[in-house]
Structure formats: structure tokens, C-alpha cells
Tab-separated table of N, CA and C in Angstrom:
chain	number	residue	atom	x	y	z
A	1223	UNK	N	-86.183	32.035	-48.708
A	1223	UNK	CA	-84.987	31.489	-48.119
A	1223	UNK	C	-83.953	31.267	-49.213
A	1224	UNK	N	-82.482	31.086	-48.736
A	1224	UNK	CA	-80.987	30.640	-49.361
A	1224	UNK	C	-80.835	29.798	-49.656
A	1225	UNK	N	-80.627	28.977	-51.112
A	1225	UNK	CA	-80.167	27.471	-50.802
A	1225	UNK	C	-78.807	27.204	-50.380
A	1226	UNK	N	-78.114	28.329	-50.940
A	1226	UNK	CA	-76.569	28.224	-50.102
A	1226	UNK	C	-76.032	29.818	-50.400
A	1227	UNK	N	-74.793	30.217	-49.850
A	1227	UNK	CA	-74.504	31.440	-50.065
A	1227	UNK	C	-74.620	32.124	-51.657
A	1228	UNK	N	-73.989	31.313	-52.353
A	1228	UNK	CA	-74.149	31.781	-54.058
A	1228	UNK	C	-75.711	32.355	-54.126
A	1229	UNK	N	-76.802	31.774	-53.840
A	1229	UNK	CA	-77.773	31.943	-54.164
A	1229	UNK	C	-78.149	33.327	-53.980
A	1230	UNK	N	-77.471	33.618	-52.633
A	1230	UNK	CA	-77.997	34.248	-51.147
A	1230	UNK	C	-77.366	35.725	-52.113
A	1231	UNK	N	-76.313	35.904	-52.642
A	1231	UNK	CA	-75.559	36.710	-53.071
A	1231	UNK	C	-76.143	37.075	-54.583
A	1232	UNK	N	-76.641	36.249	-55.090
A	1232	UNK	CA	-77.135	35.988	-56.526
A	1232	UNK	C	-78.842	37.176	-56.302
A	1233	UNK	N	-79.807	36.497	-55.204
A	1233	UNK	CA	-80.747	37.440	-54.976
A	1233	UNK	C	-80.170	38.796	-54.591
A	1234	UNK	N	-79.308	39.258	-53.662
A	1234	UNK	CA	-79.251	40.617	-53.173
A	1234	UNK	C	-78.486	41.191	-54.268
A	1235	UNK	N	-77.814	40.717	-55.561
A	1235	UNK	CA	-77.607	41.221	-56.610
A	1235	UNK	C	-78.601	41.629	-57.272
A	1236	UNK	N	-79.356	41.062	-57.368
A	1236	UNK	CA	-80.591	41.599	-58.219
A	1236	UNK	C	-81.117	42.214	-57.730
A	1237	UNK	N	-81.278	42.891	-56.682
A	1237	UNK	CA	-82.050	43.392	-55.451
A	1237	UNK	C	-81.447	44.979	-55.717
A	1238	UNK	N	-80.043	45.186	-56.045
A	1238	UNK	CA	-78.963	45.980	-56.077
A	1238	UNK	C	-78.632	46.284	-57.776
A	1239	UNK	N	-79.520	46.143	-58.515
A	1239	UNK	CA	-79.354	46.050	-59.980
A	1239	UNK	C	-79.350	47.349	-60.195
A	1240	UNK	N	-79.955	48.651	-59.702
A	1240	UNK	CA	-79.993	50.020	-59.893
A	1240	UNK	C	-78.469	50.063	-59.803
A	1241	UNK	N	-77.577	49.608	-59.393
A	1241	UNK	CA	-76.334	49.975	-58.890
A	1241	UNK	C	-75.349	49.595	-60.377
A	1242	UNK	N	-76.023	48.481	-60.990
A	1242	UNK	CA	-75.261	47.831	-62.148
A	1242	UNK	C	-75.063	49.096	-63.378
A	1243	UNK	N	-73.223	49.193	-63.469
A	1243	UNK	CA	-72.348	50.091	-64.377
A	1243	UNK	C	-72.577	51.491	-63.653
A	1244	UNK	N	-72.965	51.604	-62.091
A	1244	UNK	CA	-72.684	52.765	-61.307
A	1244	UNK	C	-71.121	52.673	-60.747
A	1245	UNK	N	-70.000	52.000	-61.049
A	1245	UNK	CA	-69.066	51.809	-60.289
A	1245	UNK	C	-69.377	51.464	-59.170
A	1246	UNK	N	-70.102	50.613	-59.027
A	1246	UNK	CA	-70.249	49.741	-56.999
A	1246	UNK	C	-69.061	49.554	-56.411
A	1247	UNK	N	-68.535	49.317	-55.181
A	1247	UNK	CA	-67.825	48.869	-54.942
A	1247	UNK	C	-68.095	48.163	-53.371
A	1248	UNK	N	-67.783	46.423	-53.749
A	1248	UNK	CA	-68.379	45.642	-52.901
A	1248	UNK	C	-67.165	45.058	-52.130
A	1249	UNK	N	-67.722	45.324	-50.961
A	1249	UNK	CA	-66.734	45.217	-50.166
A	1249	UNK	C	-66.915	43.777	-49.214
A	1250	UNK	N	-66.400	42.701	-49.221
A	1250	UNK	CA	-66.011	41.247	-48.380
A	1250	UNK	C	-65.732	40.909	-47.220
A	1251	UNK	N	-66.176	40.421	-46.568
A	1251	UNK	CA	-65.627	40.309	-45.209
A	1251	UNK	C	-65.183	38.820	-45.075
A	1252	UNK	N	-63.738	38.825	-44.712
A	1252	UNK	CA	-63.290	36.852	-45.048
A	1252	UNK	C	-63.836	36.076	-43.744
A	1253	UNK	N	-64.070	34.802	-44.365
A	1253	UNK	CA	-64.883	33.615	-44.031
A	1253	UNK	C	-66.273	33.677	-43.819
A	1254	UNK	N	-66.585	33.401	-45.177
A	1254	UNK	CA	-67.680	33.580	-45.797
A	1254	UNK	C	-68.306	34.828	-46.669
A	1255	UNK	N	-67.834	36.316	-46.729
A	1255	UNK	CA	-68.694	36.920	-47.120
A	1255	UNK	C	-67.789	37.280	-48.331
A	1256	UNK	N	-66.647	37.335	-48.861
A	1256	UNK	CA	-65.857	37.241	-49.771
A	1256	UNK	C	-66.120	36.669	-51.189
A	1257	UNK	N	-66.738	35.408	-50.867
A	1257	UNK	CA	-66.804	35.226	-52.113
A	1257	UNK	C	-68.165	35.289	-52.677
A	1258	UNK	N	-69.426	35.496	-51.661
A	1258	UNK	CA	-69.982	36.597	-51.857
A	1258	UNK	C	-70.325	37.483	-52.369
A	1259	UNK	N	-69.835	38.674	-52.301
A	1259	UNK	CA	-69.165	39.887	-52.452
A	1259	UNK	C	-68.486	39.448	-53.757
A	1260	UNK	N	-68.113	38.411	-54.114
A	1260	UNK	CA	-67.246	38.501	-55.283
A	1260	UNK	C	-68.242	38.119	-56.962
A	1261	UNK	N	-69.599	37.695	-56.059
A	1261	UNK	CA	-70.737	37.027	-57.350
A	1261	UNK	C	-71.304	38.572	-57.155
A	1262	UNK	N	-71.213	39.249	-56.267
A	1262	UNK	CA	-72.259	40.894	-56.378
A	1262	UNK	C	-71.681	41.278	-57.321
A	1263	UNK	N	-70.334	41.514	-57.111
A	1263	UNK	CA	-69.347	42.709	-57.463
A	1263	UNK	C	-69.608	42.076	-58.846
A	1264	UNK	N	-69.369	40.790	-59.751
A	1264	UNK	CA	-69.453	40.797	-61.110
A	1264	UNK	C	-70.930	40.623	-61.062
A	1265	UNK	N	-71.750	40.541	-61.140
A	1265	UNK	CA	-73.351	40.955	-61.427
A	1265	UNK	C	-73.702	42.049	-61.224
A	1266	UNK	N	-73.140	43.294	-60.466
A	1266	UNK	CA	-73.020	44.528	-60.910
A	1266	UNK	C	-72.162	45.500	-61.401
A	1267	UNK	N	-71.261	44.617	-62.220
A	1267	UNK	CA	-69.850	44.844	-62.852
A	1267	UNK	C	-69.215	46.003	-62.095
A	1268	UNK	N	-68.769	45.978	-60.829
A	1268	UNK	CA	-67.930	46.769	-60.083
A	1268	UNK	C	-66.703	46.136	-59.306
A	1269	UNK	N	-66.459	46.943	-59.005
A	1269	UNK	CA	-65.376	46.790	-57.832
A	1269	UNK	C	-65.271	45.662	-56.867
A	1270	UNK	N	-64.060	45.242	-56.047
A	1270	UNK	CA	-64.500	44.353	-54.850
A	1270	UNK	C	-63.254	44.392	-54.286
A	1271	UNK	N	-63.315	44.811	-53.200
A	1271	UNK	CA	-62.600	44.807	-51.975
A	1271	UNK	C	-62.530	44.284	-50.768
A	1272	UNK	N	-61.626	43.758	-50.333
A	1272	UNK	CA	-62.230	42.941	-48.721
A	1272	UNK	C	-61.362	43.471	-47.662
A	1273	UNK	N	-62.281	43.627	-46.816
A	1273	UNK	CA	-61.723	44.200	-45.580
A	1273	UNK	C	-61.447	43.537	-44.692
A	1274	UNK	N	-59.599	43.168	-44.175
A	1274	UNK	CA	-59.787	42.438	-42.692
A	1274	UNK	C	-60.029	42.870	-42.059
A	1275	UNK	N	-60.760	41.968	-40.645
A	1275	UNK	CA	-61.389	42.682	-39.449
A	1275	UNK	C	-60.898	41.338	-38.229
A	1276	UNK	N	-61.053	41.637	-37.261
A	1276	UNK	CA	-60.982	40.579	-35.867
A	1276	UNK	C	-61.814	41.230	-34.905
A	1277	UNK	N	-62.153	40.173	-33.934
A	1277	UNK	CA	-62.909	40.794	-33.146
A	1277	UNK	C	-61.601	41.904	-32.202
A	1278	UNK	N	-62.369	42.785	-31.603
A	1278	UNK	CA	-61.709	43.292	-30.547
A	1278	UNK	C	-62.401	42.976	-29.345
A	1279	UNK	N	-61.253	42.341	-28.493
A	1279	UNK	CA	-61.600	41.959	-27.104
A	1279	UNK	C	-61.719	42.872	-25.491
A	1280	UNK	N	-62.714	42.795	-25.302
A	1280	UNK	CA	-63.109	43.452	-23.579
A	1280	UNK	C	-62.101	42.467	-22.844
A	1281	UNK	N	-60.983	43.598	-22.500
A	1281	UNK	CA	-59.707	42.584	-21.322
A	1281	UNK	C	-60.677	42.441	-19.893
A	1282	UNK	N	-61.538	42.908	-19.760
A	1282	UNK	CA	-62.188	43.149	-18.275
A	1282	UNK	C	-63.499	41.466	-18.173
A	1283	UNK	N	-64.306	41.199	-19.661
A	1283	UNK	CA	-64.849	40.136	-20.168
A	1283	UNK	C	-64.477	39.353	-21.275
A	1284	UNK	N	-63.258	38.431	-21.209
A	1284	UNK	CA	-63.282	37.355	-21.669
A	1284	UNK	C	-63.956	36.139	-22.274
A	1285	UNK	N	-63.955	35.586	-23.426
A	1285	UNK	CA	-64.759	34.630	-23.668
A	1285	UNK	C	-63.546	33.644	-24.157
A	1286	UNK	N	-63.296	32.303	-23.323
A	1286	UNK	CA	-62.593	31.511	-23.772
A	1286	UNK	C	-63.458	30.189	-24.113
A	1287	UNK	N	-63.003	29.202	-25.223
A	1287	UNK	CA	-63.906	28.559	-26.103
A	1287	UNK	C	-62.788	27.079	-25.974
A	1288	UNK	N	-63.537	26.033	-25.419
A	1288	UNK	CA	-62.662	25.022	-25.441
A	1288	UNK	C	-63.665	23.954	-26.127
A	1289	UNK	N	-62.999	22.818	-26.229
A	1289	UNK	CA	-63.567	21.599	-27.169
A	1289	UNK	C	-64.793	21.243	-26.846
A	1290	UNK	N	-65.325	21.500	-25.903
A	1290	UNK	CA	-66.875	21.466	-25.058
A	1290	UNK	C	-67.575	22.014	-25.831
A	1291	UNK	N	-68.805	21.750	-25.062
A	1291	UNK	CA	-70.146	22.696	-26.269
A	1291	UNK	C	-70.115	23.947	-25.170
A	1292	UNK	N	-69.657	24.204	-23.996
A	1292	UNK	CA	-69.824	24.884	-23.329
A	1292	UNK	C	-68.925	26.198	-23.189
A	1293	UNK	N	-69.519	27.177	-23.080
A	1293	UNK	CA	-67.998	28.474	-23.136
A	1293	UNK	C	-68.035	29.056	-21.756
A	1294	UNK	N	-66.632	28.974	-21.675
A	1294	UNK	CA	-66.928	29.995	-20.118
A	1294	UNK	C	-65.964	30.853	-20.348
A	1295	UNK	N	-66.898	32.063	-19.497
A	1295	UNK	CA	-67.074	33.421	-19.328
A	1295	UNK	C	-65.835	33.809	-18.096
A	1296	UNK	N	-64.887	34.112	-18.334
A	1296	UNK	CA	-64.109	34.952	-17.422
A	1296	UNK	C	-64.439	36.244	-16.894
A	1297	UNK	N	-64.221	36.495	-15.818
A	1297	UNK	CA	-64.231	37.933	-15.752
A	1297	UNK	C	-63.124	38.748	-14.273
């Protein structure tokens, strides 16, 4: 197990060490995997790039999310 993301990023670096001074290039995904991606990328002295993304939404299934623990499902 992770004790927190650093860690989490720290093992799959080492995991990925064949890759270290291959030019890697590690790519981020923001909130949360960014900085990440940013302990790989210098433990296998490469690259780092982050890609925005959003979800894309089904107009036909809706998911609206209010202050509740509960979500309801449009359709």
C-alpha cells in the first residue's frame, strides 16, 4: 500500500527505472496526478507534460450532484 501520493509516485518510479535517461515523457492529469507525474518525470530525468481533460457528458443521461450524499440521475 501508499502512504500518500508522493510515495505512490516514488514506487511506480522505481518500478519504471529501465526508462531512466530514455527521454520518458510523463504525462499529468490535473487534480491529483500532476504532481505525481512531476516526482516520476524527475526520478526518471524526463519530460512532463499535463494533459487537460473533462468529462464528456451523455445529453440523453445526466448526472446532477447536489449538497446531499445522494445523486440523482436524470434522464
Amino acid at each position: 500500500m501508499y502512504q500518500d501520493r508522493h510515495d505512490a509516485a516514488l514506487q511506480l518510479a522505481s518500478r519504471l527505472s529501465a526508462y531512466r535517461g530514455q527521454h520518458a515523457l510523463v504525462l499529468g492529469i490535473p487534480r491529483g496526478g500532476v504532481p505525481m507525474a512531476h516526482c516520476i518525470a524527475q526520478a526518471l530525468e524526463g519530460e512532463l507534460d499535463v494533459i487537460m481533460a473533462r468529462k464528456i457528458a451523455n445529453p440523453f443521461f445526466t448526472y446532477k450532484a447536489g449538497k446531499r450524499e445522494t445523486i440523482t440521475v436524470v434522464r
